[in-house]
CSV table of C-alpha atoms and ligand atoms in Angstrom, one decimal:
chain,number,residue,atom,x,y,z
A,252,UNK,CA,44.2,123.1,-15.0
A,253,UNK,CA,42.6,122.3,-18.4
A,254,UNK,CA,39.1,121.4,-18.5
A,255,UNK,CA,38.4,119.2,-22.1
A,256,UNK,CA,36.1,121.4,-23.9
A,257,UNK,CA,37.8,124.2,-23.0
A,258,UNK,CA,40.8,122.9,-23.8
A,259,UNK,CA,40.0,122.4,-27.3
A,260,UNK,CA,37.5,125.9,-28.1
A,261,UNK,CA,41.4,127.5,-27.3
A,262,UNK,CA,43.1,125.1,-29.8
A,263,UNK,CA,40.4,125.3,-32.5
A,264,UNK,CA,41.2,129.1,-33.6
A,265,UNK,CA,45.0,127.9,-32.9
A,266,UNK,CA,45.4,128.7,-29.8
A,267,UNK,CA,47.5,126.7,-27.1
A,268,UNK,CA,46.4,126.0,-23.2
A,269,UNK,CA,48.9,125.5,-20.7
A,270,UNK,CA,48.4,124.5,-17.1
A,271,UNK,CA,48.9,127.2,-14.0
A,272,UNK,CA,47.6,125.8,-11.0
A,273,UNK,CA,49.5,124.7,-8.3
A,274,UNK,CA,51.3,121.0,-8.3
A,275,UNK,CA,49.5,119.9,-5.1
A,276,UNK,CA,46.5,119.8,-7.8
A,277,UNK,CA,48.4,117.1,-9.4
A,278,UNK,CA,48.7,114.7,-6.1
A,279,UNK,CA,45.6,112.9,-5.1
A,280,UNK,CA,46.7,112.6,-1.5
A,281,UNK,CA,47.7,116.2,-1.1
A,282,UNK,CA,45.5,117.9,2.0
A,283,UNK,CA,45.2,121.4,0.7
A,284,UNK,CA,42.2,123.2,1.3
A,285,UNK,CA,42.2,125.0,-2.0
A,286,UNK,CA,44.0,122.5,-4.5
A,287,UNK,CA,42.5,125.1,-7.5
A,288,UNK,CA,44.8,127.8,-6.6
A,289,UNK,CA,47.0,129.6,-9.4
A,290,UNK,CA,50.7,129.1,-9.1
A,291,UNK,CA,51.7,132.7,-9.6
A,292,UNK,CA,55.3,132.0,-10.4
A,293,UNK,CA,54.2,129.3,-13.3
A,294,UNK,CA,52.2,132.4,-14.4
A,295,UNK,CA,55.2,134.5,-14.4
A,296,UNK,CA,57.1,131.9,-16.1
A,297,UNK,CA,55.0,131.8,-19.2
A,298,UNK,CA,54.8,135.5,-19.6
A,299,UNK,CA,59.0,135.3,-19.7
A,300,UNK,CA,58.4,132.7,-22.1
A,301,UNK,CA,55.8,133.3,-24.7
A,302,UNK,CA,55.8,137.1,-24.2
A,303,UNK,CA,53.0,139.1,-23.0
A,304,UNK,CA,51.4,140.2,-26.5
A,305,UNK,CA,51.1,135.8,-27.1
A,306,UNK,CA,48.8,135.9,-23.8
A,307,UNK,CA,44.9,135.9,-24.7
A,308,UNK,CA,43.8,136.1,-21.6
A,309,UNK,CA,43.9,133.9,-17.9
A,310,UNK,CA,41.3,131.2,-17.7
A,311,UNK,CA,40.2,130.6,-14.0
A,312,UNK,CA,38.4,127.7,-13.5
A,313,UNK,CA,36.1,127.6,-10.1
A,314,UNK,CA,36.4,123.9,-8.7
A,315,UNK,CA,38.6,122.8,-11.0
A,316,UNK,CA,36.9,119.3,-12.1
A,317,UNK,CA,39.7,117.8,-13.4
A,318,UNK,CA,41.7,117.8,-10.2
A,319,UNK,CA,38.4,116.7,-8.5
A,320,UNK,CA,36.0,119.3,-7.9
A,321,UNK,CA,38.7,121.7,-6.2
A,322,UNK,CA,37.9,125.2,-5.1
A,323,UNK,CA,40.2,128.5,-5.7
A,324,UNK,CA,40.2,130.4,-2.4
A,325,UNK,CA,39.2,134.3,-2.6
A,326,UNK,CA,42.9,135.4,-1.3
A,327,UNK,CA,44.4,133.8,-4.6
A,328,UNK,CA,41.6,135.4,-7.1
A,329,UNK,CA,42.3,138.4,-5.3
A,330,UNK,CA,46.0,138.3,-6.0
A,331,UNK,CA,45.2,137.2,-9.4
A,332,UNK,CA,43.5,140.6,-10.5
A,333,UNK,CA,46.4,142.7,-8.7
A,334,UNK,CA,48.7,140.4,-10.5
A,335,UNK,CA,47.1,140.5,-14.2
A,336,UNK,CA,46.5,144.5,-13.5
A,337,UNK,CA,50.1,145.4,-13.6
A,338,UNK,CA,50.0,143.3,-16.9
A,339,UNK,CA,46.9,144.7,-18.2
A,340,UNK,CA,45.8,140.8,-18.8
A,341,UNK,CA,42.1,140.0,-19.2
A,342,UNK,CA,40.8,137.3,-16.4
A,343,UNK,CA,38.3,135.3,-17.4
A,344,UNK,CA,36.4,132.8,-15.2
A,345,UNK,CA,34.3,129.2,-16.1
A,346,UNK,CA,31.7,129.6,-13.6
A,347,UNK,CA,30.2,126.4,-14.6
A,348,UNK,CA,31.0,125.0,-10.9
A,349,UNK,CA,31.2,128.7,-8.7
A,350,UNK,CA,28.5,128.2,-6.3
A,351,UNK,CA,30.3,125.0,-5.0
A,352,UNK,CA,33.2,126.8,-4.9
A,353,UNK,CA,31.7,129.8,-2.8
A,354,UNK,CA,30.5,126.8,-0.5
A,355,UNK,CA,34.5,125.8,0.1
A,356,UNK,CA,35.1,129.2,0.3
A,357,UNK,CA,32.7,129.8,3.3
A,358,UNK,CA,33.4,126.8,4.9
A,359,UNK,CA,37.6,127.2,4.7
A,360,UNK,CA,38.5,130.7,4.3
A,361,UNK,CA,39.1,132.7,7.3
A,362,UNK,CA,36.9,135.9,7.8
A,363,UNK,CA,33.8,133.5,5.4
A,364,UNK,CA,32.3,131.6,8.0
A,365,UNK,CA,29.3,133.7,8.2
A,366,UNK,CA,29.1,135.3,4.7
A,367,UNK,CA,25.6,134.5,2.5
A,368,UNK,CA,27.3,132.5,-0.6
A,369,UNK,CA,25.9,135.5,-2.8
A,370,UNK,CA,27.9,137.7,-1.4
A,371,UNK,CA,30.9,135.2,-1.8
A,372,UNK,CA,30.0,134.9,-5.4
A,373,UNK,CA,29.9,138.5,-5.9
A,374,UNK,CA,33.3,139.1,-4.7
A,375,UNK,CA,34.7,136.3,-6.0
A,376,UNK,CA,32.7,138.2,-9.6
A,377,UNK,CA,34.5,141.6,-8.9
A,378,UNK,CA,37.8,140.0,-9.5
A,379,UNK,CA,37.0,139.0,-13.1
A,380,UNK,CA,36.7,140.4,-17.1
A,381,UNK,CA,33.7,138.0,-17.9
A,382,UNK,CA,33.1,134.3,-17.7
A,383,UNK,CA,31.8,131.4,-19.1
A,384,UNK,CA,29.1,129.2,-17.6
A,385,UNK,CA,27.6,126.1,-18.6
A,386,UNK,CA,24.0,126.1,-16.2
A,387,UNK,CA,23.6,122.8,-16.3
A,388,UNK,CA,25.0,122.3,-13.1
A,389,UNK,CA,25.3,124.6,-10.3
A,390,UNK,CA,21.7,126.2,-12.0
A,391,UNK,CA,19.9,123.2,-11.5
A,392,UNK,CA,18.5,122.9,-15.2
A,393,UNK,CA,18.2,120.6,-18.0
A,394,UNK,CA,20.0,123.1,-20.4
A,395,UNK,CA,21.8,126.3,-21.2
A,396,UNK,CA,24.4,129.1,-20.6
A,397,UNK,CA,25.7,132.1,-20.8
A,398,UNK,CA,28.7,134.2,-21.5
A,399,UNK,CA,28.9,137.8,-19.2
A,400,UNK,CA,31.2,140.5,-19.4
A,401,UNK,CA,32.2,144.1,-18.0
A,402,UNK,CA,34.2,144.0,-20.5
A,403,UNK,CA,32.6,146.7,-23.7
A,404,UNK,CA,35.2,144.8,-26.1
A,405,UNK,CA,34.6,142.0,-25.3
A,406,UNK,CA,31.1,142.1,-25.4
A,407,UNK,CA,31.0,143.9,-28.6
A,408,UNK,CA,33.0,141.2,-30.0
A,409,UNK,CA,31.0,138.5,-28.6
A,410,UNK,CA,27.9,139.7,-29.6
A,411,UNK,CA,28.6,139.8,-33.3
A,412,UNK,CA,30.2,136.2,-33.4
A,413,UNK,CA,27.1,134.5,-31.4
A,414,UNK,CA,25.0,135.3,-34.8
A,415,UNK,CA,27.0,133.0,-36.4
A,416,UNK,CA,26.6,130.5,-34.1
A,417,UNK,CA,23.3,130.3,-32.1
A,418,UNK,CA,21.0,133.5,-33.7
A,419,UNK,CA,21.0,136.6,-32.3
A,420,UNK,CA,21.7,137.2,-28.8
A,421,UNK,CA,18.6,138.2,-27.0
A,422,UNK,CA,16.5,135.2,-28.3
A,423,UNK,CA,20.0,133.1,-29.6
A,424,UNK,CA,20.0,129.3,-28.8
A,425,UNK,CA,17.6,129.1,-26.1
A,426,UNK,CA,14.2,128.8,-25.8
A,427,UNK,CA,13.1,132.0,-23.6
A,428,UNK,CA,11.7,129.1,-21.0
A,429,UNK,CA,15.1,127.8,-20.6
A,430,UNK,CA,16.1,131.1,-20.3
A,431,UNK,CA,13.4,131.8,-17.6
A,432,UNK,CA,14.5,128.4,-15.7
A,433,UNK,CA,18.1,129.8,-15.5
A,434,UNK,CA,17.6,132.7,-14.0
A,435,UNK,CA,16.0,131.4,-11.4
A,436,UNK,CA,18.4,128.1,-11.2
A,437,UNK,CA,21.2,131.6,-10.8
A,438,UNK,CA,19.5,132.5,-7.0
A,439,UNK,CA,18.1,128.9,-6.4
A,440,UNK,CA,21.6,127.4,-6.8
A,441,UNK,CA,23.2,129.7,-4.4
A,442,UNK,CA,21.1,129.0,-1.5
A,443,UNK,CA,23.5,127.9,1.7
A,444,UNK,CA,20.9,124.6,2.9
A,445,UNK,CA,20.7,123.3,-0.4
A,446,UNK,CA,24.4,123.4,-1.5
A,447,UNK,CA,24.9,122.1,2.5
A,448,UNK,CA,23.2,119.0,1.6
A,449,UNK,CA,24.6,118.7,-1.7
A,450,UNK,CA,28.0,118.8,-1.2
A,451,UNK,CA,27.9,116.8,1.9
A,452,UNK,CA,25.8,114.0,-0.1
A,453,UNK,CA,28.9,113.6,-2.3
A,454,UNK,CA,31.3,113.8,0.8
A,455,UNK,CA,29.3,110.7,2.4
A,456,UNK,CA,29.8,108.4,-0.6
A,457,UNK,CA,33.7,109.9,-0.8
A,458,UNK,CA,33.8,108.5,3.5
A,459,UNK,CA,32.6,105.5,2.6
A,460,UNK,CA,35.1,104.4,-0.1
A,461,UNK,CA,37.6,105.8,2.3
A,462,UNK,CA,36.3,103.6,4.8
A,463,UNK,CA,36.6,100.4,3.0
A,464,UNK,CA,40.8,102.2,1.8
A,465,UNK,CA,39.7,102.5,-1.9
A,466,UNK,CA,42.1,105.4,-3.6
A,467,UNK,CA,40.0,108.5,-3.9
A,468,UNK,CA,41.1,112.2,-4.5
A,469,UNK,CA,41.3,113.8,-1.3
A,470,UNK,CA,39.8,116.3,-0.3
A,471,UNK,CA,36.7,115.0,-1.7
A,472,UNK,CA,35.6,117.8,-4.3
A,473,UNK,CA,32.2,119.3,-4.8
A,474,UNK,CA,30.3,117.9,-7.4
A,475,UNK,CA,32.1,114.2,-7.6
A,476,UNK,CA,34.3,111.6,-6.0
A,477,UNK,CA,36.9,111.1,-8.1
A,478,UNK,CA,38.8,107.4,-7.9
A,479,UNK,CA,42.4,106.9,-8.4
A,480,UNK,CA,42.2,104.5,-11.4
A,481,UNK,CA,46.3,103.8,-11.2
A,482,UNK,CA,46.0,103.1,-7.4
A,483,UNK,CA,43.2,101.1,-8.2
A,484,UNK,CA,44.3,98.8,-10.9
A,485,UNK,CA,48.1,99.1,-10.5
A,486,UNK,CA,48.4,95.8,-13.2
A,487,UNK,CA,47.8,97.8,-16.4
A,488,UNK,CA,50.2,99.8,-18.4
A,489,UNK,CA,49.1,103.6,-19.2
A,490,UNK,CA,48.2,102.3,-22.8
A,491,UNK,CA,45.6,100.3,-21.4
A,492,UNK,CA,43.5,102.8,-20.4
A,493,UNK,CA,43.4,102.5,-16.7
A,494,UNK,CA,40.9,105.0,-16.1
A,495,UNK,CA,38.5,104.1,-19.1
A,496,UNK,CA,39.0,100.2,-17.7
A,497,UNK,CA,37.3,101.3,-14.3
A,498,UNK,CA,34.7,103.0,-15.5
A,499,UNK,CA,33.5,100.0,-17.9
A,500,UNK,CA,34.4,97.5,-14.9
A,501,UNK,CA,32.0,99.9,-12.7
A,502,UNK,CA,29.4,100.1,-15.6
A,503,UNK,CA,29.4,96.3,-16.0
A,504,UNK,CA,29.3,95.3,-12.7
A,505,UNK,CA,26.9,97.6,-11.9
A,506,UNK,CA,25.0,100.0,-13.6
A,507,UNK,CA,26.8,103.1,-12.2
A,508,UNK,CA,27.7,105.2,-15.1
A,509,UNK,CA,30.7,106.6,-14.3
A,510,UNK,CA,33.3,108.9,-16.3
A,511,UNK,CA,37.2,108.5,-17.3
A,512,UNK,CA,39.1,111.8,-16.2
A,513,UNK,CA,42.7,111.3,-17.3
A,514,UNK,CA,44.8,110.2,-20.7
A,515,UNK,CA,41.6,109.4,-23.0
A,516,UNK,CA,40.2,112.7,-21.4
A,517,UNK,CA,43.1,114.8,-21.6
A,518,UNK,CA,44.3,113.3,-25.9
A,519,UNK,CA,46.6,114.3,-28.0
A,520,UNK,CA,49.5,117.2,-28.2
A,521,UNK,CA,47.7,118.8,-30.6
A,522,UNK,CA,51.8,120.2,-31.6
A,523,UNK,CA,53.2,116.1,-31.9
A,524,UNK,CA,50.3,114.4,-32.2
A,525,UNK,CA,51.3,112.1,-29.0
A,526,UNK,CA,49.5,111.0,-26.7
A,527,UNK,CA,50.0,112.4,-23.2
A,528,UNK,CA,49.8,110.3,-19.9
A,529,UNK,CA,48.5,113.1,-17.5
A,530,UNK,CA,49.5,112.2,-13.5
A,531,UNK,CA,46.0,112.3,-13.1
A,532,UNK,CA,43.8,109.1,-14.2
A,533,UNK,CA,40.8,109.7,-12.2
A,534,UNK,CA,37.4,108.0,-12.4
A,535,UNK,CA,34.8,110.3,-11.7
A,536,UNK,CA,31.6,109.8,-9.5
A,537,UNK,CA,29.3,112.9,-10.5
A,538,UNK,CA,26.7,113.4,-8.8
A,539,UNK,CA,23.2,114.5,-10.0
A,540,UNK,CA,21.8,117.4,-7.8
A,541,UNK,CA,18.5,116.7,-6.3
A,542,UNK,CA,17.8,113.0,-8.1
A,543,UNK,CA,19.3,110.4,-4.9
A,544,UNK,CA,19.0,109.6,-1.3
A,545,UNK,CA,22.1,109.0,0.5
A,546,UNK,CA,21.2,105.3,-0.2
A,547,UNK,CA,21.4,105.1,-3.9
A,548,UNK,CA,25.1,106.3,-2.8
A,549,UNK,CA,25.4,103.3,-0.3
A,550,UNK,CA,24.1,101.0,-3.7
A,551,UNK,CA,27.3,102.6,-5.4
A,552,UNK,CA,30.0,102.7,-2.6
A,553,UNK,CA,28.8,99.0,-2.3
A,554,UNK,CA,29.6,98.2,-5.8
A,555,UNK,CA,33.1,99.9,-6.7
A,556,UNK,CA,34.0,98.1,-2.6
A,557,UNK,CA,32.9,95.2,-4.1
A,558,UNK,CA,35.3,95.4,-7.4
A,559,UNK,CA,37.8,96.8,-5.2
A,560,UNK,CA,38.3,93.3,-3.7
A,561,UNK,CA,38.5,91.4,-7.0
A,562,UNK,CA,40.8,94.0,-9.2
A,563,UNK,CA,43.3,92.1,-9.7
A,564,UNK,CA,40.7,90.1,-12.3
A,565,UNK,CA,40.0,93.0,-14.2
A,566,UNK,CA,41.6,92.7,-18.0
A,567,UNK,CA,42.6,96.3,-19.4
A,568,UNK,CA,41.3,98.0,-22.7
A,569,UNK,CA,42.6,98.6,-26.6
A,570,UNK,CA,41.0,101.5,-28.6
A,571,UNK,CA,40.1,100.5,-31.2
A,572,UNK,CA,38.1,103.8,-32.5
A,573,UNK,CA,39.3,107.5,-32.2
A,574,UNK,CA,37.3,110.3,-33.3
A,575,UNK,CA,39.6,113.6,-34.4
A,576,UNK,CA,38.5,115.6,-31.4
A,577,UNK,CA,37.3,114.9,-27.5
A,578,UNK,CA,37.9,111.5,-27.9
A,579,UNK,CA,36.6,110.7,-24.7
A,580,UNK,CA,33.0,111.2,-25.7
A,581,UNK,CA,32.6,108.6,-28.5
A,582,UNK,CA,35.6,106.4,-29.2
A,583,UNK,CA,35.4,102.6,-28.7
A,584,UNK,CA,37.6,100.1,-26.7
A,585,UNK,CA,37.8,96.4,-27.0
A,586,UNK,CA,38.8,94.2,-23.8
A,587,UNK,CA,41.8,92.6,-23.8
A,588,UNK,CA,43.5,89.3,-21.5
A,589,UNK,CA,44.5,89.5,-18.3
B,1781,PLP,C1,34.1,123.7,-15.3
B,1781,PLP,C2,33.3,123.2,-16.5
B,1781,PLP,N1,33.2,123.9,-17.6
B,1781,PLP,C3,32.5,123.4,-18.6
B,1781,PLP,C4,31.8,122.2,-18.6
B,1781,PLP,C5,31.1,121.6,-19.8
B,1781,PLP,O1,30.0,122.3,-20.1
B,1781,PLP,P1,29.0,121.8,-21.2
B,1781,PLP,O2,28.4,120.4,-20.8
B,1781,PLP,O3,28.0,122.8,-21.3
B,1781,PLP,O4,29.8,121.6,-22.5
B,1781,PLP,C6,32.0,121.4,-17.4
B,1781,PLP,C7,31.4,120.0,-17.4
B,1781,PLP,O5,31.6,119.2,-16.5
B,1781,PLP,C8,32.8,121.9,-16.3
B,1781,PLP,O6,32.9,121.2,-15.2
């Protein structure tokens, strides 16, 4: 499933990102363990269709945020490389989100239960070309990341473009303290206690909307609870922005700043220009690592509970501002009546 920036680092050089994981992704009741599985057959179908040479390379995405923090199990990347071997097609992971992931993984998978999460993570590695990771979140620090390969080409390739972009690569766009911070956010991050309690701080504010029947993605993810904005405010039309209404409702009522996840995430065919209504419009719950106690979650569960039971009140939004690209960051909306 697409992730935004991604997304739009693949259109930018004319490029064109299309969607293999499996449908259950696309069903926020759906019980599967491991909702960020690839759909081999969908892969299939768009080597039949574009033609292999048209195929840059397979983007796997560990806890696929925009289905709701959803892991990949190991059997599927497994099957992955044997399948993009016989096509000779590079796999290329966003590791942003892989420790959570490995989590799922040990917790889920048969034949994981008593793996150390580093050696999940370096198994899960083996499978791949290279990846992408933003550190920000599964490093636990304020900035950075990195791009890794096995890959001579690709690192070649890479090298010479990041010049243009951030200086040269061994002192590039971070400061060597950042730098020092990541690498040991990479070990820290991994540890089984800590990712215990953090992934089980975002299940407990995911139990307690359940408890009081507010529409959440299920299984709750890893890093965020993600609410069903169309279940939630079934009164407005697509065009008004059900997602980007909850989040403002939730922000106004109570200070939680909260994200949109679905059509003023997702914007535009970049082919038509239209805008596309994904089945997904999410409201998403992230959660800080190491900043709150499980009652700053109560404070929150409290306040979406309490807008819950007045919905029906809550008027939906026009935008009225639309920057060119990732919209969702800084365009502007305007209420409108009930
Ligand atoms: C999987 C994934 N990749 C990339 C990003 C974005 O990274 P950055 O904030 O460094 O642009 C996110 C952010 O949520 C993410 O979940």
């Amino acid at each position: 499933m697409y992730f935004t920036t991604s997304k739009m680092h693949v259109e930018i050089p004319g490029g064109k990102m299309v969607d293999s994981v499996i449908d259950e992704a696309h069903n926020p009741e759906n019980l599967n363990p491991f909702k960020g599985n690839i759909d081999f057959e969908k892969l299939q179908g768009y080597i039949d269709e574009y033609g292999l040479d048209k195929i840059a390379f397979v983007n796997v995405e560990m806890n696929v945020n925009m289905a709701g923090g959803q892991p990949i199990s190991m059997e599927n990347l497994r099957k992955l490389r044997e399948f993009c071997d016989g096509y000779k097609i590079k796999v290329i992971y966003d590791i942003t989100r892989s420790s959570e992931n490995a989590y799922f993984i040990r917790e889920r998978e048969k034949g994981y239960e008593n793996t150390p999460i580093i050696d999940i993570l370096n198994e899960m590695m083996s499978y791949s070309d290279g990846c992408i990771h933003s550190s920000k979140k599964d490093c636990l620090v304020n900035i950075g990341g990195f791009i890794a390969t096995s890959d001579k080409e690709i690192y070649e390739a890479t090298r010479s473009s990041v010049v243009i972009y951030e200086g040269l690569h061994t002192y590039g766009g971070m400061a060597g303290r950042d730098m020092e911070a990541l690498a040991r956010g990479l070990r820290e991050g991994t540890q089984y206690e800590y990712l215990k309690y953090r992934i089980n701080q975002v299940r407990y504010l995911g139990e307690l909307l359940m408890q009081a029947n507010v529409p959440v993605v299920k299984p709750i993810g890893g890093h965020a609870v993600f609410i069903n904005a169309l279940e939630f405010l079934p009164h407005l039309q697509r065009e008004q922005w059900p997602g980007q209404t909850l989040s403002a409702a939730i922000y106004e009522h109570s200070a939680v700043r909260t994200m949109e996840r679905g059509a003023v995430s997702i914007g535009r065919d970049s082919q038509t220009g239209e805008n596309i209504f994904p089945p997904l419009e999410l409201v998403r719950l992230t959660i800080p690592r190491r900043v709150y106690t499980n009652t700053h979650m109560e404070y929150v569960a409290n306040s979406v509970i309490d807008l819950y039971e007045r919905r029906d009140t809550i008027p939906g939004l026009k935008m009225i501002y639309e920057p060119k690209h990732l919209r969702f960051f800084q365009a502007r909306f305007e209420q409108m009546t009930l």
